[in-house]
PDB file of C-alpha atoms in Angstrom:
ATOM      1  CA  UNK A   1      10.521 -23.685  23.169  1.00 32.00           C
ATOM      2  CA  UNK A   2       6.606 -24.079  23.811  1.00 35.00           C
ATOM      3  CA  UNK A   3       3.901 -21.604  22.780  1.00 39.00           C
ATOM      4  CA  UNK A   4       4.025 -20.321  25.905  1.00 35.00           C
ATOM      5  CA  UNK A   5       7.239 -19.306  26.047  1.00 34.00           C
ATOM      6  CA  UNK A   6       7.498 -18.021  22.688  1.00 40.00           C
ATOM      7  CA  UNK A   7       4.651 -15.793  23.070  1.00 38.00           C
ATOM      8  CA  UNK A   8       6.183 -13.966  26.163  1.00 34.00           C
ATOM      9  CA  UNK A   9       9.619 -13.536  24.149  1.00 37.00           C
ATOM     10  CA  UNK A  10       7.322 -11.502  21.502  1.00 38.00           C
ATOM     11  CA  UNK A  11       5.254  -9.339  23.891  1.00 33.00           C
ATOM     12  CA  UNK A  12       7.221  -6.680  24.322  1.00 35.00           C
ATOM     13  CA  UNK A  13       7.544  -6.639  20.456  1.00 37.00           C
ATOM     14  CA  UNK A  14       3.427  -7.314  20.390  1.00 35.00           C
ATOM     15  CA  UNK A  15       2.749  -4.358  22.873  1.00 31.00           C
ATOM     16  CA  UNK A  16       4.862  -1.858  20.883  1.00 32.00           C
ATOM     17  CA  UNK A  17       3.551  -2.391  17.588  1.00 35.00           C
ATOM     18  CA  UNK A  18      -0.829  -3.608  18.347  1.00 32.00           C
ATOM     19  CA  UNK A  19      -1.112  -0.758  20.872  1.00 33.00           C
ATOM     20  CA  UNK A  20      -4.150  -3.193  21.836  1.00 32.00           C
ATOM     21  CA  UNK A  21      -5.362  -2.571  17.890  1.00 36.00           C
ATOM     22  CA  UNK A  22      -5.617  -5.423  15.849  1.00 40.00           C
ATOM     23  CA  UNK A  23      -2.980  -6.699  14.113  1.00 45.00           C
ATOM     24  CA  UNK A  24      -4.261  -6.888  10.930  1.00 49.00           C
ATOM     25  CA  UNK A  25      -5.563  -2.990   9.448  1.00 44.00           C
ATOM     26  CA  UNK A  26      -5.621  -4.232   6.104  1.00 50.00           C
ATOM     27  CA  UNK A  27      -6.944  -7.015   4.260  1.00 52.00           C
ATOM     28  CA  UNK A  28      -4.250  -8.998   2.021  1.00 54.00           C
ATOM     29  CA  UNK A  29      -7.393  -8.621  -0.609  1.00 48.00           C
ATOM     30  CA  UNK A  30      -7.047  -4.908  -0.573  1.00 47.00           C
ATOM     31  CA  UNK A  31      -4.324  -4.950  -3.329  1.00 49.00           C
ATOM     32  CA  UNK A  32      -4.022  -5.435  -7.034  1.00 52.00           C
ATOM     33  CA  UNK A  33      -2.697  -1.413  -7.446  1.00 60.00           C
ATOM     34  CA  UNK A  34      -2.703  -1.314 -11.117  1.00 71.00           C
ATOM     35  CA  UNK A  35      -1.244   2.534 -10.283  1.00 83.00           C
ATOM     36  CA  UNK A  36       1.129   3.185  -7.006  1.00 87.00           C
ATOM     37  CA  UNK A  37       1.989   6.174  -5.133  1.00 90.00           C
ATOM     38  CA  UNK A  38       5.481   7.140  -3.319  1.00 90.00           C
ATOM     39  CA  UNK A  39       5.428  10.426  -1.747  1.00 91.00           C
ATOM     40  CA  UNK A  40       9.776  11.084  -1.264  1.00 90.00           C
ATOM     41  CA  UNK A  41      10.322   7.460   0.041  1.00 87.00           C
ATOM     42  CA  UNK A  42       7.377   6.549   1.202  1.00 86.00           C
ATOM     43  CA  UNK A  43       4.880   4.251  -0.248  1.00 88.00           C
ATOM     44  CA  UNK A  44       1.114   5.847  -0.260  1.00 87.00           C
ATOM     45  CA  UNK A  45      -1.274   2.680   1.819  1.00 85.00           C
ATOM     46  CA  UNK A  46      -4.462   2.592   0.159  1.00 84.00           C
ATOM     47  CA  UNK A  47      -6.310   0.269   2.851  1.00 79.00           C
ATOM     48  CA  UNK A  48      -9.341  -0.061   0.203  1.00 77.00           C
ATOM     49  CA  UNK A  49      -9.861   2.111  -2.749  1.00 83.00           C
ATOM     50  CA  UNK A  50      -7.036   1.839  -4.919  1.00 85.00           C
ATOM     51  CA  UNK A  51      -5.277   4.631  -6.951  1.00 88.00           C
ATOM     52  CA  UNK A  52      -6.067   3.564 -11.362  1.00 87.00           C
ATOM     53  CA  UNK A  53      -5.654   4.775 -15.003  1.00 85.00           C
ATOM     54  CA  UNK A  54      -8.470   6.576 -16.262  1.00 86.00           C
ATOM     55  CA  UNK A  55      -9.507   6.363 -19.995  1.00 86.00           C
ATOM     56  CA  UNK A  56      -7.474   9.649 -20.374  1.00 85.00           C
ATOM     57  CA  UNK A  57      -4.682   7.505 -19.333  1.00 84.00           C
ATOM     58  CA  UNK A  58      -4.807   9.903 -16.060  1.00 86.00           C
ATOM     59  CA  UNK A  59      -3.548   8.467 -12.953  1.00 87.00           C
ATOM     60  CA  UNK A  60      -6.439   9.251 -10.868  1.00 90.00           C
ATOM     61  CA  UNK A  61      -6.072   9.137  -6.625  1.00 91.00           C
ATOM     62  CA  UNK A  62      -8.814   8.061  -3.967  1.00 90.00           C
ATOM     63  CA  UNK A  63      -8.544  12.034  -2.947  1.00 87.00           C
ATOM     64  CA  UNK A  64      -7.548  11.658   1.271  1.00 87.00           C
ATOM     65  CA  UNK A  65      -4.393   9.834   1.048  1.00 86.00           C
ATOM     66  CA  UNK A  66      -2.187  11.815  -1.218  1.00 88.00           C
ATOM     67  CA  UNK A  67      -3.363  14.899  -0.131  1.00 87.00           C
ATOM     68  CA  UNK A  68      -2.934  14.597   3.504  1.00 87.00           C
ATOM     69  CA  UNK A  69       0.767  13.795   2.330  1.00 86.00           C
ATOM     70  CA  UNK A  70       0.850  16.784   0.301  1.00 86.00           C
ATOM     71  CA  UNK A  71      -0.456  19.396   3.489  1.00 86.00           C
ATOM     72  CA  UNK A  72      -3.789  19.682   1.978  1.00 89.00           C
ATOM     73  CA  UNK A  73      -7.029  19.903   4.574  1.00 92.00           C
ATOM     74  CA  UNK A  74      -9.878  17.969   3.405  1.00 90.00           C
ATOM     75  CA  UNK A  75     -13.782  19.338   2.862  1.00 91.00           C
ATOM     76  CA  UNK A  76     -15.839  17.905   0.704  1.00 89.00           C
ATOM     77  CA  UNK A  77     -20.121  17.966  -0.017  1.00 90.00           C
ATOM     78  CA  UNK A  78     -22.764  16.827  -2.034  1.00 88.00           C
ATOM     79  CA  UNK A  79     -24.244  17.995  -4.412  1.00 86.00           C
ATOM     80  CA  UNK A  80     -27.119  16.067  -6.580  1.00 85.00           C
ATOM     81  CA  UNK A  81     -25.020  12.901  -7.639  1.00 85.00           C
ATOM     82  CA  UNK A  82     -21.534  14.219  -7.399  1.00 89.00           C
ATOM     83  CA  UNK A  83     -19.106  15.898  -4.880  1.00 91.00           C
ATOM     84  CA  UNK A  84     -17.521  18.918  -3.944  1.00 93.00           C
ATOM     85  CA  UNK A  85     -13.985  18.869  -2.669  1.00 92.00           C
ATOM     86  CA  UNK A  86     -12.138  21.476  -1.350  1.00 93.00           C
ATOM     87  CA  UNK A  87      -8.238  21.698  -0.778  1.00 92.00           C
ATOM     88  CA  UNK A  88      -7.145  23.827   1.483  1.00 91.00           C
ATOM     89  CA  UNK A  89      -2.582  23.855   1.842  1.00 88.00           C
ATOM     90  CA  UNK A  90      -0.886  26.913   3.101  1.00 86.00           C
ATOM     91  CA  UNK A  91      -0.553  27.822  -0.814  1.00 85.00           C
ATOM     92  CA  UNK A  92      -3.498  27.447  -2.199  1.00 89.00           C
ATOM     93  CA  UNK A  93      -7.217  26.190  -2.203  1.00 93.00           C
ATOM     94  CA  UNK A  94      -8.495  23.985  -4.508  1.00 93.00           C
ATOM     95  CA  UNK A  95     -11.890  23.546  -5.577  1.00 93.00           C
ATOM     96  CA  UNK A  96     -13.131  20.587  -7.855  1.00 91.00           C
ATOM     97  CA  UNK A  97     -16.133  18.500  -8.825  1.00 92.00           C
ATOM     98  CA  UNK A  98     -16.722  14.551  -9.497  1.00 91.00           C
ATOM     99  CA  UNK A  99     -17.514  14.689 -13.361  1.00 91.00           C
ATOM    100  CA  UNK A 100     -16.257  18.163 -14.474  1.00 91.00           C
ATOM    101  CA  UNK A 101     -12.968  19.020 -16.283  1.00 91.00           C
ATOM    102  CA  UNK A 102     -13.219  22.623 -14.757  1.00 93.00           C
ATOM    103  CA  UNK A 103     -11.707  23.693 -11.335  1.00 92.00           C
ATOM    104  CA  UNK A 104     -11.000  26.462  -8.847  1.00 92.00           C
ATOM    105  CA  UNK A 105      -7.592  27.660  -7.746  1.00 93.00           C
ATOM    106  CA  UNK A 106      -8.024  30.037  -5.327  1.00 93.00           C
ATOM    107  CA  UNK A 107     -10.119  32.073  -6.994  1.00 89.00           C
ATOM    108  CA  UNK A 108      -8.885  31.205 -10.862  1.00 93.00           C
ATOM    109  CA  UNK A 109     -10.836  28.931 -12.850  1.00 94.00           C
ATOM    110  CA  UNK A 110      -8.598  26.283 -15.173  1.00 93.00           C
ATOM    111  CA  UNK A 111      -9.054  23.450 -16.713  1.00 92.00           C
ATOM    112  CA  UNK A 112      -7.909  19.831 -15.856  1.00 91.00           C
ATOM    113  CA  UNK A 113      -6.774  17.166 -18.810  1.00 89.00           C
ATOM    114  CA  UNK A 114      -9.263  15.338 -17.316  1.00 91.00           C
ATOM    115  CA  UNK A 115     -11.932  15.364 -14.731  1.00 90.00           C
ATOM    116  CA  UNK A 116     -12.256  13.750 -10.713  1.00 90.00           C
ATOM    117  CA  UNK A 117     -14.571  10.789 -10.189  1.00 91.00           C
ATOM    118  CA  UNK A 118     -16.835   9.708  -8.179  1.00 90.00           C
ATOM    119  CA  UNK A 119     -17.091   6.136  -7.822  1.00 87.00           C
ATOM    120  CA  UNK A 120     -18.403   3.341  -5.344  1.00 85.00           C
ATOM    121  CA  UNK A 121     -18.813   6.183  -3.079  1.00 84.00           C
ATOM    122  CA  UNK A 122     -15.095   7.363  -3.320  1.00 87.00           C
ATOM    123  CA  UNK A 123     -13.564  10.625  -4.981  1.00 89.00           C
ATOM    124  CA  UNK A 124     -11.060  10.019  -7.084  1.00 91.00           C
ATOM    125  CA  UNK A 125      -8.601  13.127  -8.159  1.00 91.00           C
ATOM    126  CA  UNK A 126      -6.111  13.800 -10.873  1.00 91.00           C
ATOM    127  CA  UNK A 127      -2.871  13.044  -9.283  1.00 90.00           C
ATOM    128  CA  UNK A 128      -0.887  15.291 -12.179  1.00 89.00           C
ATOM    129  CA  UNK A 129      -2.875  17.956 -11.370  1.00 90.00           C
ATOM    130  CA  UNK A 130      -3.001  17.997  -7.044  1.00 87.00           C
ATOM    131  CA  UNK A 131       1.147  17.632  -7.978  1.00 88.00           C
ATOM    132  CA  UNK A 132       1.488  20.659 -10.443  1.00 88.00           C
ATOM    133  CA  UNK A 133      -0.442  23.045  -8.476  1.00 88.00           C
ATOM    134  CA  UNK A 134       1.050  21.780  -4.849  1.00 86.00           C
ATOM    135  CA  UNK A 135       4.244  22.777  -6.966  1.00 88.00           C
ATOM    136  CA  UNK A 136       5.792  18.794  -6.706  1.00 90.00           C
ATOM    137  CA  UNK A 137       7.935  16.836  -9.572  1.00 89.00           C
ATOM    138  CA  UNK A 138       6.682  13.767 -10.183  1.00 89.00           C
ATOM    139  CA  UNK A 139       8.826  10.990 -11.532  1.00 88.00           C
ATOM    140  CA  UNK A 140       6.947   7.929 -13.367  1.00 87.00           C
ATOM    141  CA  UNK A 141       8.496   4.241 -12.981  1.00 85.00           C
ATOM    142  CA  UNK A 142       7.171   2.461 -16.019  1.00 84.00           C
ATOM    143  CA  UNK A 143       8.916  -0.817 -14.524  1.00 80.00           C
ATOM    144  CA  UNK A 144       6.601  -0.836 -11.417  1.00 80.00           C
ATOM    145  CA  UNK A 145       3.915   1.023 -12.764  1.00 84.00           C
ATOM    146  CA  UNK A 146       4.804   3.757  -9.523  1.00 88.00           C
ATOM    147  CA  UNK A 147       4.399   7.258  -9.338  1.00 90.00           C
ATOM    148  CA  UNK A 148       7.120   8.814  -7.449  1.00 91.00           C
ATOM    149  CA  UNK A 149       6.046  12.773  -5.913  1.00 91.00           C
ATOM    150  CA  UNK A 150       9.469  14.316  -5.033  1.00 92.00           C
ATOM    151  CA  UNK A 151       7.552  16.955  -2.231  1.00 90.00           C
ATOM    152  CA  UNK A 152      11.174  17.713  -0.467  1.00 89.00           C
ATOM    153  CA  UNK A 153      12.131  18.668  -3.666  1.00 88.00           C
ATOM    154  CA  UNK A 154      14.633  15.996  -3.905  1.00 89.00           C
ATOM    155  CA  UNK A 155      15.137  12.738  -6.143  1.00 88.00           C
ATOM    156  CA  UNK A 156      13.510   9.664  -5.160  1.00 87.00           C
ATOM    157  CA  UNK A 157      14.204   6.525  -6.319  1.00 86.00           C
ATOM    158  CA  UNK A 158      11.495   3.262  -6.033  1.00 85.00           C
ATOM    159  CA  UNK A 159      11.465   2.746  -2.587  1.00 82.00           C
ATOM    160  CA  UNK A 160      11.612  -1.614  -3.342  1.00 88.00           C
ATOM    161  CA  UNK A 161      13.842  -3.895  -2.559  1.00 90.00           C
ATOM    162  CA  UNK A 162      13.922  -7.426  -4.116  1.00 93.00           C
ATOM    163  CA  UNK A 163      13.710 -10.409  -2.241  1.00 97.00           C
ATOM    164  CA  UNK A 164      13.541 -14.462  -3.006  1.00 97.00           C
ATOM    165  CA  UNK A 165      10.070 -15.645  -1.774  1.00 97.00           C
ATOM    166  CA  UNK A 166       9.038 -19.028  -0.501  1.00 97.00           C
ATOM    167  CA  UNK A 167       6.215 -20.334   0.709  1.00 97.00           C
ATOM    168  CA  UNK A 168       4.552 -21.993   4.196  1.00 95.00           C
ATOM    169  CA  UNK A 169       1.465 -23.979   4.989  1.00 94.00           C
ATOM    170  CA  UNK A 170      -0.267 -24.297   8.007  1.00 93.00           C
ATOM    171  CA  UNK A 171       1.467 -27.913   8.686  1.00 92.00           C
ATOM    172  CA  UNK A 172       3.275 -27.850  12.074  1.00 90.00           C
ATOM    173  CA  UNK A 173       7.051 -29.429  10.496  1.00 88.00           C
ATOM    174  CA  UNK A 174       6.939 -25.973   8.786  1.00 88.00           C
ATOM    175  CA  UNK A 175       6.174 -23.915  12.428  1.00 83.00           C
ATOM    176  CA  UNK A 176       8.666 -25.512  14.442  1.00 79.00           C
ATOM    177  CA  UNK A 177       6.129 -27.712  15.575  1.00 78.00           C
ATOM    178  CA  UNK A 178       3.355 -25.810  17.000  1.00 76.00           C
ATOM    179  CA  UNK A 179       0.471 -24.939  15.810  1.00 77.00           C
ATOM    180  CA  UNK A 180      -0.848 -22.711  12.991  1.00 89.00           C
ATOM    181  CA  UNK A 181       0.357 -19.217  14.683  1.00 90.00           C
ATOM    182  CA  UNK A 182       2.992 -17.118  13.994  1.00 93.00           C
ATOM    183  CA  UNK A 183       6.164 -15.563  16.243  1.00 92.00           C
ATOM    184  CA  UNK A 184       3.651 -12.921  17.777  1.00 90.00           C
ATOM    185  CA  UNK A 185       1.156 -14.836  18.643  1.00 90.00           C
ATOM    186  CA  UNK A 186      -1.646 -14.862  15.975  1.00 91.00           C
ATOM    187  CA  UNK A 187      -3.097 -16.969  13.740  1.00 93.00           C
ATOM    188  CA  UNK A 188      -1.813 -17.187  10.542  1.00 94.00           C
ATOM    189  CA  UNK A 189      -3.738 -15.886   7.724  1.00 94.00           C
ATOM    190  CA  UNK A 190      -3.282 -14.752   4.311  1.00 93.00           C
ATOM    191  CA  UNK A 191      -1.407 -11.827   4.429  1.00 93.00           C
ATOM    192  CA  UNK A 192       1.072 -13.510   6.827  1.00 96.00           C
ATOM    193  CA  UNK A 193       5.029 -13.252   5.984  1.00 97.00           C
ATOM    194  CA  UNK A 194       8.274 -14.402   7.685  1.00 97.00           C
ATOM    195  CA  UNK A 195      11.084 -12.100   7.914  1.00 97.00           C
ATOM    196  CA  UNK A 196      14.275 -11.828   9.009  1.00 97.00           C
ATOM    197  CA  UNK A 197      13.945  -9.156  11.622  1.00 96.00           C
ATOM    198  CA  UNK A 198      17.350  -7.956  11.263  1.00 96.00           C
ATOM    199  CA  UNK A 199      16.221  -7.069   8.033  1.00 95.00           C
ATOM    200  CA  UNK A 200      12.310  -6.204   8.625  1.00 95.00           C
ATOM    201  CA  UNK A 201      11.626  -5.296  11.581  1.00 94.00           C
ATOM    202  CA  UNK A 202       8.529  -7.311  13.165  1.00 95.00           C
ATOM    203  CA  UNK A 203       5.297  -5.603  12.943  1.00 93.00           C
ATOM    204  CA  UNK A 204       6.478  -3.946   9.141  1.00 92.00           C
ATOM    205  CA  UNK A 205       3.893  -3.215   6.823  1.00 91.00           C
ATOM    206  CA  UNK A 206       4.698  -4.237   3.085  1.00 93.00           C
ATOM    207  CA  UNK A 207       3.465  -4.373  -0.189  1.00 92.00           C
ATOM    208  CA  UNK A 208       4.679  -7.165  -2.300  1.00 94.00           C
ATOM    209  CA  UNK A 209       4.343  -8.189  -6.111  1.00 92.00           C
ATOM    210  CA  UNK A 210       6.151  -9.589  -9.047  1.00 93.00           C
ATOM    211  CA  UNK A 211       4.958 -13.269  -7.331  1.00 96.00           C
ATOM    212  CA  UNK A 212       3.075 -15.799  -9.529  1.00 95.00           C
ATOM    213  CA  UNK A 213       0.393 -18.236  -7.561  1.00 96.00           C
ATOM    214  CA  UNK A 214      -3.012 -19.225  -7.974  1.00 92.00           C
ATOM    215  CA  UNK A 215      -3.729 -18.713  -4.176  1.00 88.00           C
ATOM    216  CA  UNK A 216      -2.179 -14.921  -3.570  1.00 93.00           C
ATOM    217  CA  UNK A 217      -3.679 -11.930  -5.257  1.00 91.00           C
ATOM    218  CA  UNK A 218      -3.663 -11.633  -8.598  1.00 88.00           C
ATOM    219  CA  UNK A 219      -1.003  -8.160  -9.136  1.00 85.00           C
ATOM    220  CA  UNK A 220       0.319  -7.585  -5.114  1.00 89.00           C
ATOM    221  CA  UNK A 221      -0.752  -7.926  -1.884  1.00 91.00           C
ATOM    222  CA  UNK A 222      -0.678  -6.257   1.561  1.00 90.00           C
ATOM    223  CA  UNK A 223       1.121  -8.295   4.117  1.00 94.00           C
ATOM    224  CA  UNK A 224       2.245  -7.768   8.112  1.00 94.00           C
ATOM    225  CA  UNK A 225       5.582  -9.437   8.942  1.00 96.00           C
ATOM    226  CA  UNK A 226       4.799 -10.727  12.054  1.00 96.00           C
ATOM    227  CA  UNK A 227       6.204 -14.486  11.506  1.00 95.00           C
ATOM    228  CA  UNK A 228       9.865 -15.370  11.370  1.00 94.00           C
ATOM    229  CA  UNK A 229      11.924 -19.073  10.448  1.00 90.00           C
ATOM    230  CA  UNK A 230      14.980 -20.623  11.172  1.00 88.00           C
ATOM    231  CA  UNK A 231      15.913 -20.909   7.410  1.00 90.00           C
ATOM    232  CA  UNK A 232      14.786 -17.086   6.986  1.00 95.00           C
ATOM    233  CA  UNK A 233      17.863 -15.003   6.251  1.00 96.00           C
ATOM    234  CA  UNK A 234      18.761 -11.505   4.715  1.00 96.00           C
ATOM    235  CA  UNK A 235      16.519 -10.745   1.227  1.00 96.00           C
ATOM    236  CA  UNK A 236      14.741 -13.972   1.995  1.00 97.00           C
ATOM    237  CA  UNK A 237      10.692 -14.103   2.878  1.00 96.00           C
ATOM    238  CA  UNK A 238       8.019 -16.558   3.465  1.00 97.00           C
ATOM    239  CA  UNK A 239       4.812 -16.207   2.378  1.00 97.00           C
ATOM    240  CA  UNK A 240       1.934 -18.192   4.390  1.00 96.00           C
ATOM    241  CA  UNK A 241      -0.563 -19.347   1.709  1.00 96.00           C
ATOM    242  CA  UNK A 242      -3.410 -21.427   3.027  1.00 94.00           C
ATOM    243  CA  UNK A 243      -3.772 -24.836   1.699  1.00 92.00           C
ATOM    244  CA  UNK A 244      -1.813 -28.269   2.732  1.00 92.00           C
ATOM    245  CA  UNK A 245       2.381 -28.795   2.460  1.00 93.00           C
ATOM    246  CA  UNK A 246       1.992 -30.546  -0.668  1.00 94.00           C
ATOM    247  CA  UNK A 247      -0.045 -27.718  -2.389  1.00 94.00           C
ATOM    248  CA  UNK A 248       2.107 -25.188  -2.142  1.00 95.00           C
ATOM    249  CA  UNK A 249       5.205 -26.759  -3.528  1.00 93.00           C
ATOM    250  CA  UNK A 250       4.885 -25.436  -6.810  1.00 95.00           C
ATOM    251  CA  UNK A 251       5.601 -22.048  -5.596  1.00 96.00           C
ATOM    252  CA  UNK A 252       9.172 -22.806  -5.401  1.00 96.00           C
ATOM    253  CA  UNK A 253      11.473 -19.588  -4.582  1.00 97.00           C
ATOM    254  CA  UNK A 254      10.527 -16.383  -6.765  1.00 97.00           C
ATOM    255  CA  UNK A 255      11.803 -12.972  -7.169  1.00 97.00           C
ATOM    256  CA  UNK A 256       9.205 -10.385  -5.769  1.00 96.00           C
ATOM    257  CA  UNK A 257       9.457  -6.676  -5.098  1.00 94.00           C
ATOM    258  CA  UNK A 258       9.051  -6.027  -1.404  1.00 94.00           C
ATOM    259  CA  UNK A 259       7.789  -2.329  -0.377  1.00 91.00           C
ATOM    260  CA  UNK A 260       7.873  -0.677   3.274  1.00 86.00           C
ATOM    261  CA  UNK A 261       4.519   1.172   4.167  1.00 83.00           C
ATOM    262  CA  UNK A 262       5.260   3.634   7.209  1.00 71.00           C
ATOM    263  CA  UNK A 263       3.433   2.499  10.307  1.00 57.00           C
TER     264      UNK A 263
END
């Protein structure tokens, strides 16, 4: 069918998922977690600021993510050339400092294995810690280098499934023809996969690693399935990379770990 036509089968689908935002929230640059957070089956996004191991091999958190997933309220100030957070859950309050070891509960003082940061104008917070006092298990995947926080109490396991990956250029024999868009519309960037929509649904954030090519990410990427293929089936996905046909035969088909991120 022409563009035309294909991009008023997908605008229902469009409409849904953009709610006139843009389709992309995240750069496919914003990756490389060396550290990743599940919270009960749920993937933690990090659109920028990603979670790392400190030199007390600490896993420490940028602090709003995790905590908002935990029931904490945010605060946080200045003070000289660190910051002042302060946790508020129905539990407890928590009060900590970039650069100190020391820290409030409530009105108890204790101290941490290891201290918050503050870094590139982001505070970073001992995830072992926020989980202890917020009363959560925490699992640790060594495969995946993910840190799983059980807070409905129950067992999680990695929430990853593995696919085989492929590749796509630009070139129109590999879009049915047309030109460099994908099924919703938009143009394709990196970032870009096809699905199988019986599979992921269209619009799905992911995560996605275990892939090895000089033009992705070095570690993982974010990516929006918004593309689809005729040759696309079941545990089967398409990265675009930019860069010609020939280029991007090396990639061959891989075995990556695909992760849902909750809309």
């Amino acid at each position: 069918m022409n563009i035309v036509t294909r991009r008023l089968a997908t605008l229902a689908v469009s409409v849904t998922v953009l709610a006139g935002a843009c389709i992309y929230p995240f750069s496919a640059h914003a990756a490389e977690m060396d550290v990743k957070v599940q919270v009960n089956d749920d993937l933690v996004h990090f659109p920028d600021a990603q979670p790392f191991l400190d030199t007390n091999h600490a896993t420490q958190v940028p602090v709003r993510f995790v905590t908002e997933k935990l029931g904490y309220a945010l605060q946080w100030q200045k003070e000289g050339d660190q910051i002042k957070v302060i946790l508020n859950s129905s539990k407890h309050t928590i009060t900590l400092t970039s650069g100190q070891k020391e820290a409030l509960i409530d009105k108890t003082s204790v101290e941490m294995d290891t201290h918050a940061e503050y870094q590139d104008g982001r505070v970073y917070v001992p995830l072992r810690f926020l989980s202890e006092v917020a009363d959560v298990p925490v699992q640790w995947d060594a495969n995946s280098k993910l840190a799983i926080l059980n807070e409905d109490g129950k067992h999680h396991a990695p929430d990853y499934q593995q696919f085989e990956a492929t590749a796509y250029s630009a070139d129109p024999s590999e879009n049915g023809g047309y030109a460099a868009y994908d099924f919703m519309g938009n143009s394709l960037m990196l970032g870009t996969v096809a699905v199988d929509p019986s599979v992921i649904p269209l619009g799905s954030k992911l995560y996605i690693e275990g892939y090895n090519f000089n033009g992705l990410p070095v570690g993982g990427m974010y990516a929006y399935a918004t593309d689809t293929g005729g040759s696309i089936k079941g545990n089967h996905l398409d990265i675009f990379i930019p860069g010609s046909k020939a280029s991007l035969k090396s990639f061959g088909i891989q075995t990556i770990k695909v992760y849902r991120l909750s809309n």
